[in-house]
PDB file of C-alpha atoms in Angstrom:
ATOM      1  CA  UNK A 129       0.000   0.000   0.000  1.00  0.00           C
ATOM      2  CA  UNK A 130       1.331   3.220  -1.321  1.00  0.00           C
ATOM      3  CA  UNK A 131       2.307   5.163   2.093  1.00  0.00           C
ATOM      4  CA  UNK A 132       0.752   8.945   2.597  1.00  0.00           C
ATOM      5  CA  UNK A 133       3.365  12.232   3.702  1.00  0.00           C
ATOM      6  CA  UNK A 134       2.100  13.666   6.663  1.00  0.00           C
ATOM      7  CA  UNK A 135       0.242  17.196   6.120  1.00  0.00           C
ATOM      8  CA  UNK A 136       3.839  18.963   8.133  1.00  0.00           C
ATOM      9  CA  UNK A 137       6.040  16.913   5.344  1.00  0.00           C
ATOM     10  CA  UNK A 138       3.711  17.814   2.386  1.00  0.00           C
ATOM     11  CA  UNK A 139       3.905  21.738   3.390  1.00  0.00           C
ATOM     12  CA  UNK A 140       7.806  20.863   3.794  1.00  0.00           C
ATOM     13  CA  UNK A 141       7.857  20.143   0.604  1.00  0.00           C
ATOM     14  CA  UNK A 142       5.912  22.641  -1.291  1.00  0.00           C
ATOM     15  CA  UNK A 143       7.945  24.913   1.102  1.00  0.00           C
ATOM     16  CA  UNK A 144      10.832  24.015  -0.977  1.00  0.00           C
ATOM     17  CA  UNK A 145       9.531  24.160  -4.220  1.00  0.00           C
ATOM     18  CA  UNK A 146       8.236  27.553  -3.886  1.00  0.00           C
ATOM     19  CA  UNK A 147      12.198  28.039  -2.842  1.00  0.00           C
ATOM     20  CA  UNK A 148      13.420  26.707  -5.401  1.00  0.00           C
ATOM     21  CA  UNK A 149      10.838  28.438  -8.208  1.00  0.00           C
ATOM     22  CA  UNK A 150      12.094  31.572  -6.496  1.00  0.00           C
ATOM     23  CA  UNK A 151      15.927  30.980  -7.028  1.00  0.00           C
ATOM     24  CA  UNK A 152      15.473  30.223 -10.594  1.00  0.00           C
ATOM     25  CA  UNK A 153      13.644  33.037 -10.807  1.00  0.00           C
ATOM     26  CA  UNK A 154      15.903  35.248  -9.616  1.00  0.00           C
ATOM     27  CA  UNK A 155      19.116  33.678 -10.759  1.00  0.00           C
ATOM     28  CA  UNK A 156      19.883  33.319 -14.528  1.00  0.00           C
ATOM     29  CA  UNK A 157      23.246  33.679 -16.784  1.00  0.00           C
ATOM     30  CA  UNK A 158      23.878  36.278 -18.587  1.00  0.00           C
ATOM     31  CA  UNK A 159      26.171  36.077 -22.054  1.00  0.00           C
ATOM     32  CA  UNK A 160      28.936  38.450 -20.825  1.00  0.00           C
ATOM     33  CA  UNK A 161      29.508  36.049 -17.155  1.00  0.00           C
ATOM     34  CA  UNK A 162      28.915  32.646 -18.709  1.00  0.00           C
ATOM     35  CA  UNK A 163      30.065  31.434 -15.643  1.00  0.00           C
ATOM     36  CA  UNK A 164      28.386  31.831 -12.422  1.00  0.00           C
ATOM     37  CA  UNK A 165      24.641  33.035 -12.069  1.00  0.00           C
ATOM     38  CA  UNK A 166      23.792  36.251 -11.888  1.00  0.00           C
ATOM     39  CA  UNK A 167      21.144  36.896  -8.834  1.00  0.00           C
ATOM     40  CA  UNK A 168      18.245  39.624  -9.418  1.00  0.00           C
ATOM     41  CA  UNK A 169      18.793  42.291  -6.266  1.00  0.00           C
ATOM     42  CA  UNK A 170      16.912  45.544  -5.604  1.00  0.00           C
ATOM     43  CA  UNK A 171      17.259  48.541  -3.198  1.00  0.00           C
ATOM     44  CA  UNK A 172      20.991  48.840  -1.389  1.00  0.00           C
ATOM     45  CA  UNK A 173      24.495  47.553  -3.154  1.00  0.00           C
ATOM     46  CA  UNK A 174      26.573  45.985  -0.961  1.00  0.00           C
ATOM     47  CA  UNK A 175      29.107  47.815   0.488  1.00  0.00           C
ATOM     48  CA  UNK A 176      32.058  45.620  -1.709  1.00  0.00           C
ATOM     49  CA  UNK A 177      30.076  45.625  -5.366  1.00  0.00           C
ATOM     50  CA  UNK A 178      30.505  48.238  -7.672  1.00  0.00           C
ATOM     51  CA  UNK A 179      27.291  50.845  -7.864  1.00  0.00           C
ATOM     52  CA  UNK A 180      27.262  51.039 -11.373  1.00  0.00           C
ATOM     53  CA  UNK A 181      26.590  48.619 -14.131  1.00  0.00           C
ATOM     54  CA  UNK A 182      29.822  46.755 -15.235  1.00  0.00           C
ATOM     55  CA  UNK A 183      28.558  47.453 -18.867  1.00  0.00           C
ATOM     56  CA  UNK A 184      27.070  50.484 -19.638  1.00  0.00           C
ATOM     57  CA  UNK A 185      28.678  52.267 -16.513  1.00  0.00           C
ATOM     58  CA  UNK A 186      25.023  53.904 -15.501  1.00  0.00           C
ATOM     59  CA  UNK A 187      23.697  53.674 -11.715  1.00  0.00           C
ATOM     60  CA  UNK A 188      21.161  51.657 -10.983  1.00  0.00           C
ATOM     61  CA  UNK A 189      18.470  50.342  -8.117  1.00  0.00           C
ATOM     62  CA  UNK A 190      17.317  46.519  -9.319  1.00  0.00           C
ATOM     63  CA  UNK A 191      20.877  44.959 -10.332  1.00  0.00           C
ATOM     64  CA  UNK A 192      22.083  41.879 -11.011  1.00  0.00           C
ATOM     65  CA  UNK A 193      25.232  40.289  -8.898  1.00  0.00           C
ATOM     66  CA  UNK A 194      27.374  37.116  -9.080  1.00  0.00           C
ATOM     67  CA  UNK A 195      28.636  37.133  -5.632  1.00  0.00           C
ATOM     68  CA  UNK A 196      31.965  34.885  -6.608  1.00  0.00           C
ATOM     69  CA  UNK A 197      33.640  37.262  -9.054  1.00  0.00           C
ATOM     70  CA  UNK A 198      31.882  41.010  -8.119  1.00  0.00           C
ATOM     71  CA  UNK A 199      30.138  41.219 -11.157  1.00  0.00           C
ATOM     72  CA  UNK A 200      27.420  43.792 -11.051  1.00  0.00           C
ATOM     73  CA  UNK A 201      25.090  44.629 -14.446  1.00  0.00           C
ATOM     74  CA  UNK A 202      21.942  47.109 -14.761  1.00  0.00           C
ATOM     75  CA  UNK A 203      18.492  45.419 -15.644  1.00  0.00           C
ATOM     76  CA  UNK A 204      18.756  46.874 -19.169  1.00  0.00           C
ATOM     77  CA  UNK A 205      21.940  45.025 -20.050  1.00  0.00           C
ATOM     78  CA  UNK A 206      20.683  42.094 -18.283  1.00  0.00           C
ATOM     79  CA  UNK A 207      17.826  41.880 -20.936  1.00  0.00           C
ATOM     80  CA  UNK A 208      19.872  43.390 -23.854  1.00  0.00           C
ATOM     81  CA  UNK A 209      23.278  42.285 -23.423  1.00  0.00           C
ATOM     82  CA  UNK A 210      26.104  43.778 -25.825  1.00  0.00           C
ATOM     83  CA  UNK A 211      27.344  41.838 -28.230  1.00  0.00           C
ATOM     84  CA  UNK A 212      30.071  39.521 -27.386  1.00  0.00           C
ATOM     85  CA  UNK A 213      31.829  40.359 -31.258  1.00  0.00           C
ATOM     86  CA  UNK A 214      31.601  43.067 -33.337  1.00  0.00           C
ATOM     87  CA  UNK A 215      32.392  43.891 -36.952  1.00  0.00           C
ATOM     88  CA  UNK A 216      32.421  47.401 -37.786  1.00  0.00           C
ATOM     89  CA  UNK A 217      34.802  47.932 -40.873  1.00  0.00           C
ATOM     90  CA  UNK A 218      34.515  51.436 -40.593  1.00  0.00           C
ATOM     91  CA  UNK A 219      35.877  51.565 -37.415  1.00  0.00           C
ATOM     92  CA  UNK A 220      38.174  48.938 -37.530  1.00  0.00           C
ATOM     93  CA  UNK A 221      39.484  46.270 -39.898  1.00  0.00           C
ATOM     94  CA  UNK A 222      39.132  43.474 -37.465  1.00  0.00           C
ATOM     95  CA  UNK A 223      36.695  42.031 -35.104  1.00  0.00           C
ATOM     96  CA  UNK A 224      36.383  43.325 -31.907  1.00  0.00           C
ATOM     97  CA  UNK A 225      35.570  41.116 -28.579  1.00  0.00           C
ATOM     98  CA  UNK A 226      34.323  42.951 -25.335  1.00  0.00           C
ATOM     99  CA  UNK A 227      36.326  42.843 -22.384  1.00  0.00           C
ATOM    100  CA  UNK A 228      33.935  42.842 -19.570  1.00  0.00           C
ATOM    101  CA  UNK A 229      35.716  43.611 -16.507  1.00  0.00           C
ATOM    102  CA  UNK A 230      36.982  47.169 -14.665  1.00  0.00           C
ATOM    103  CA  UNK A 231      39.905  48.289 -16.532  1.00  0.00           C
ATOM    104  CA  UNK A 232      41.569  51.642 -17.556  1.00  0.00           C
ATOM    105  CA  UNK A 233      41.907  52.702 -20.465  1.00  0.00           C
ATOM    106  CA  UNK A 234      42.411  55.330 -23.146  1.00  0.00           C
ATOM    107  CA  UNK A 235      39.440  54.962 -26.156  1.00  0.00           C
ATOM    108  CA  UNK A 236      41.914  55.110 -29.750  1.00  0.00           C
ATOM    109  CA  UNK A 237      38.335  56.530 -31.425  1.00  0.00           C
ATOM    110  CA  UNK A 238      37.989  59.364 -29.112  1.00  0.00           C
ATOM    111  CA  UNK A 239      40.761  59.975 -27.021  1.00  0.00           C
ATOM    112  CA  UNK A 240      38.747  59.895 -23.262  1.00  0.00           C
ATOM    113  CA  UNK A 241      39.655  57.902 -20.823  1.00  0.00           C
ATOM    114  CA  UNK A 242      37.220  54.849 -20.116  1.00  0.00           C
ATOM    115  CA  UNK A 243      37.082  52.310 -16.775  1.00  0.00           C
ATOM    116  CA  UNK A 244      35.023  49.484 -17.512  1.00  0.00           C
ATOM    117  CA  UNK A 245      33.999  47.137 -20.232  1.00  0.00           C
ATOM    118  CA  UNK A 246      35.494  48.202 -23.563  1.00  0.00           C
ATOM    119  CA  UNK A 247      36.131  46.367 -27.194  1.00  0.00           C
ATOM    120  CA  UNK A 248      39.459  45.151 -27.913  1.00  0.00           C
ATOM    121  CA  UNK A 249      41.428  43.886 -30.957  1.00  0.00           C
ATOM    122  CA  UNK A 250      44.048  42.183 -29.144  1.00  0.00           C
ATOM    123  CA  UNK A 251      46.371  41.606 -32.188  1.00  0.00           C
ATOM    124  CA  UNK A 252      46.281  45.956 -32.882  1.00  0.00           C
ATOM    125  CA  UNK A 253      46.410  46.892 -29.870  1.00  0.00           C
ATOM    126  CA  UNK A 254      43.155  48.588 -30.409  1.00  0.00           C
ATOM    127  CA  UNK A 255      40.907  49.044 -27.554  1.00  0.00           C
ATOM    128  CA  UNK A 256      37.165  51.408 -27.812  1.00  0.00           C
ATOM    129  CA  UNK A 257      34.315  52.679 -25.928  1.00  0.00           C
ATOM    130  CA  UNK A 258      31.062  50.798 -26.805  1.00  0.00           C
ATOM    131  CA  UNK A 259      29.702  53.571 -28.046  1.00  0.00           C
ATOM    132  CA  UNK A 260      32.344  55.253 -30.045  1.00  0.00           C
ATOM    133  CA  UNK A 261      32.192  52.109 -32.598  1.00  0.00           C
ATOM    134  CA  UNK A 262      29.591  53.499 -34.796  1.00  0.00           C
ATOM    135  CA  UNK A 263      30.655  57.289 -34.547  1.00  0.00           C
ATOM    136  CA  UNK A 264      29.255  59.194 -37.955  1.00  0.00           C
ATOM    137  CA  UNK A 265      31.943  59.962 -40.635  1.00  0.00           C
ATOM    138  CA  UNK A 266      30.670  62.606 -41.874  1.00  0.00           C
ATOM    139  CA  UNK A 267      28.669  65.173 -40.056  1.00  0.00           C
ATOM    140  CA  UNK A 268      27.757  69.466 -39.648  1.00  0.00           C
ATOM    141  CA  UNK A 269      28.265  71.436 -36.453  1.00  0.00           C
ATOM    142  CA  UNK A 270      26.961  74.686 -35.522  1.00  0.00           C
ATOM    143  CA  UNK A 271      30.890  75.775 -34.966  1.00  0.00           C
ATOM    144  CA  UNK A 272      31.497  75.398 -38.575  1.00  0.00           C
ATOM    145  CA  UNK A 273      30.922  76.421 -41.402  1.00  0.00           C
ATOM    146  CA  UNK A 274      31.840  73.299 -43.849  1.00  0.00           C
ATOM    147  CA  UNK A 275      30.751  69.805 -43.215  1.00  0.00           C
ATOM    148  CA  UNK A 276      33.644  68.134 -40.802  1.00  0.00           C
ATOM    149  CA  UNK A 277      35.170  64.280 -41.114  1.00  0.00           C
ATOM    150  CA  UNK A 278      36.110  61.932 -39.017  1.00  0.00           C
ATOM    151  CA  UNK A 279      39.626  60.538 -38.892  1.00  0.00           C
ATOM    152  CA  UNK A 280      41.116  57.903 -36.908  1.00  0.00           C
ATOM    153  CA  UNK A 281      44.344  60.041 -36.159  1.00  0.00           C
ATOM    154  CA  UNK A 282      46.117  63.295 -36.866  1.00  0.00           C
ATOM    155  CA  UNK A 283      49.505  62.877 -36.160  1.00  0.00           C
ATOM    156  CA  UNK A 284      51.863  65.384 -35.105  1.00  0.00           C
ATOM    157  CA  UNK A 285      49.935  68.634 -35.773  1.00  0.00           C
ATOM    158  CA  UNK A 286      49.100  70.583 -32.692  1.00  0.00           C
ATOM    159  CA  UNK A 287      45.752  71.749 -33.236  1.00  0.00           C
ATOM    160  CA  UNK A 288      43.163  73.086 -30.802  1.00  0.00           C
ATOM    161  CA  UNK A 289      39.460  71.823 -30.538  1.00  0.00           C
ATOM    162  CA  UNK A 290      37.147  74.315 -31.838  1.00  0.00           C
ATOM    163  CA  UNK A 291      33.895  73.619 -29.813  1.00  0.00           C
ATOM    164  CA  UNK A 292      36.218  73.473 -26.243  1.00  0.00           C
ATOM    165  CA  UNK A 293      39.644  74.891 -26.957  1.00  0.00           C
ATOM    166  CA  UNK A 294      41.811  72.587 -25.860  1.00  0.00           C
ATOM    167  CA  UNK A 295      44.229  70.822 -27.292  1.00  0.00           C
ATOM    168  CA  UNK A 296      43.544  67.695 -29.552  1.00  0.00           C
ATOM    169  CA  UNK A 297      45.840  64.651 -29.092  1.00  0.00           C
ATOM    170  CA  UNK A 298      46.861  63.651 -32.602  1.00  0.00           C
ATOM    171  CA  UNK A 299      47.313  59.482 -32.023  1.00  0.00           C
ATOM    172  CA  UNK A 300      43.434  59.430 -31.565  1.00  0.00           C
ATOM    173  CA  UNK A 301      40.516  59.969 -33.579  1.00  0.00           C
ATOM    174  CA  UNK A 302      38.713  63.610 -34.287  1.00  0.00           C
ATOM    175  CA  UNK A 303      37.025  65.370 -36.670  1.00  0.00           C
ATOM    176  CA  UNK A 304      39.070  67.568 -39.763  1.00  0.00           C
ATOM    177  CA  UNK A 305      37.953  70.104 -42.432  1.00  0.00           C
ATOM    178  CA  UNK A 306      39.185  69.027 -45.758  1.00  0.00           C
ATOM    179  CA  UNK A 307      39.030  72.889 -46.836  1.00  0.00           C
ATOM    180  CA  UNK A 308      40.019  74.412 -43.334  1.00  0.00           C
ATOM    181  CA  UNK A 309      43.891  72.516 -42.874  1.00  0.00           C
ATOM    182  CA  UNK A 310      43.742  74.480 -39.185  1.00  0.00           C
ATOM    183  CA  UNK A 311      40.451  72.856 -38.089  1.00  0.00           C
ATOM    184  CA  UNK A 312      39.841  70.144 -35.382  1.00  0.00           C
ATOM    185  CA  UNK A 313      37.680  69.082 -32.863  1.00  0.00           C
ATOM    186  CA  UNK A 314      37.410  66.288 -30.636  1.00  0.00           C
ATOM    187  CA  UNK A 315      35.139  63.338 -31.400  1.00  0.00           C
ATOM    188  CA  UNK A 316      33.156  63.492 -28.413  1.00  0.00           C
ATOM    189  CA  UNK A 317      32.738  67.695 -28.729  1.00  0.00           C
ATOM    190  CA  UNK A 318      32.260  67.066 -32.300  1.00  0.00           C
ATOM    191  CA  UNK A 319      28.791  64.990 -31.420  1.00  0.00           C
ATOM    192  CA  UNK A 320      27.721  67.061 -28.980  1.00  0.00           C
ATOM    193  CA  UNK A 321      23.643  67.175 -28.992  1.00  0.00           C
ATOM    194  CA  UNK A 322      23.975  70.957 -28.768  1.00  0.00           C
ATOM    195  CA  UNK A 323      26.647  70.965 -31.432  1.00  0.00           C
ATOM    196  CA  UNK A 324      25.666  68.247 -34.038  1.00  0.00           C
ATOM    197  CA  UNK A 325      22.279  68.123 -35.653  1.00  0.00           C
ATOM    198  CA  UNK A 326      22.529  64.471 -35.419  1.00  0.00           C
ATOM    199  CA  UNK A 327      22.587  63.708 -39.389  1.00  0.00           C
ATOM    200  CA  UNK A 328      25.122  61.388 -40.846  1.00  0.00           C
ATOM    201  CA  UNK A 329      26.063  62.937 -44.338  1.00  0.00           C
ATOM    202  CA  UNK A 330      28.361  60.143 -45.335  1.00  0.00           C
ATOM    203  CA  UNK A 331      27.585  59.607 -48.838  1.00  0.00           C
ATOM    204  CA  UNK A 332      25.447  62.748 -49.451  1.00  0.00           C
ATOM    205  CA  UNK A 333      27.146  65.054 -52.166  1.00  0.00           C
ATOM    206  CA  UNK A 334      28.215  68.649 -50.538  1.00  0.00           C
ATOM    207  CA  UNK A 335      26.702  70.562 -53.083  1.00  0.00           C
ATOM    208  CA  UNK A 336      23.609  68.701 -52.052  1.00  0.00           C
ATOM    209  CA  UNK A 337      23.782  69.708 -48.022  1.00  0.00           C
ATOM    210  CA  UNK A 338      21.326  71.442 -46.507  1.00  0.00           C
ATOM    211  CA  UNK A 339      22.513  74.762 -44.578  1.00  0.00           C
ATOM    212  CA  UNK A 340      24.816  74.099 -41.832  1.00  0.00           C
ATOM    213  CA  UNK A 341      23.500  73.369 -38.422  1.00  0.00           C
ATOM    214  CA  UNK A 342      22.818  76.244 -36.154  1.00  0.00           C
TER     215      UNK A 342
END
């Protein structure tokens, strides 16, 4: 005769279930930490995790946290994780693979300094913020009067940005004027909001350009 659980060892066990559902909700990989968990937190970091997303580098309040290696992502990145590869021939010859740890660095597309999570090309030496690796080629600024292009470096001319005035580092990329020799800017003054009307006019024929932006 099959035997019956007591009513204490029945609520045991759907005590444990209900656990167990609640782990797996709350626990799930994630693409850039293949190998631990990552558990679903809200409300106060703990004191020895980073407070901002390992990814994107933005603060956040519900978090995600593999307690064995202090790895610490937003919600967004959690359900729209970079991708692990990219190919962007524009911006680089070679496929680049993100790094996703804390590290310093100086971005070779825009010259800034970066601390977390970048994309590499290990064999170039190349390394790039995430989101200088689709900057626009060609664009207009309200400091200029000609459209301006981007270039991956100057070289030894010491020019000065023309949207902050300071002096642009020739080994990285910024933006030229084929018609103005003198004229530079930095990438990330160059694409500004208040600065760049946000058009990409790679491909479009100057004589067809609308005014410049103002």
């Amino acid at each position: 005769m099959a035997s019956i659980a007591s009513p204490t060892l029945q609520n045991e066990v759907k005590g444990e279930r209900k656990s167990a559902k609640r782990v797996d909700i709350k626990s799930a990989y994630h693409t850039s930490h293949p190998q631990h968990p990552l558990k679903s937190r809200r409300g106060q970091v703990p004191d020895y995790a980073d407070k901002k997303c390992l990814l994107c580098e933005k603060g956040f309040r519900q978090f995600h946290l593999c307690d064995v290696c202090n790895y610490s992502i937003c919600s967004a990145c959690m359900r729209n994780p970079p991708p692990l590869n990219i190919q962007c021939l524009k911006t680089h010859e070679h496929q680049l693979h993100l790094f996703s740890r804390l590290i310093d660095f100086t971005c070779n597309a825009c010259g800034t300094q970066g601390s977390r999570s970048p994309y590499l090309c290990p064999p170039c030496n190349f390394i790039i913020h995430r989101e200088c690796i689709d900057l626009p080629r060609v664009i207009s600024i309200n400091r200029h009067d000609h459209r301006i292009s981007y270039t991956p470096h100057l070289g030894h001319r010491k020019l000065k940005c023309r949207v902050c005035r300071k002096e642009v580092d020739g080994f990285y990329g910024a933006y030229t004027c084929s018609k103005c020799p003198s004229f530079a800017a930095h990438a990330r003054c160059a694409t500004r909001r208040d600065v760049w009307d946000m058009v990409e006019r790679e491909g479009t024929p100057e004589e067809e350009e609308i005014a410049p932006y103002e």
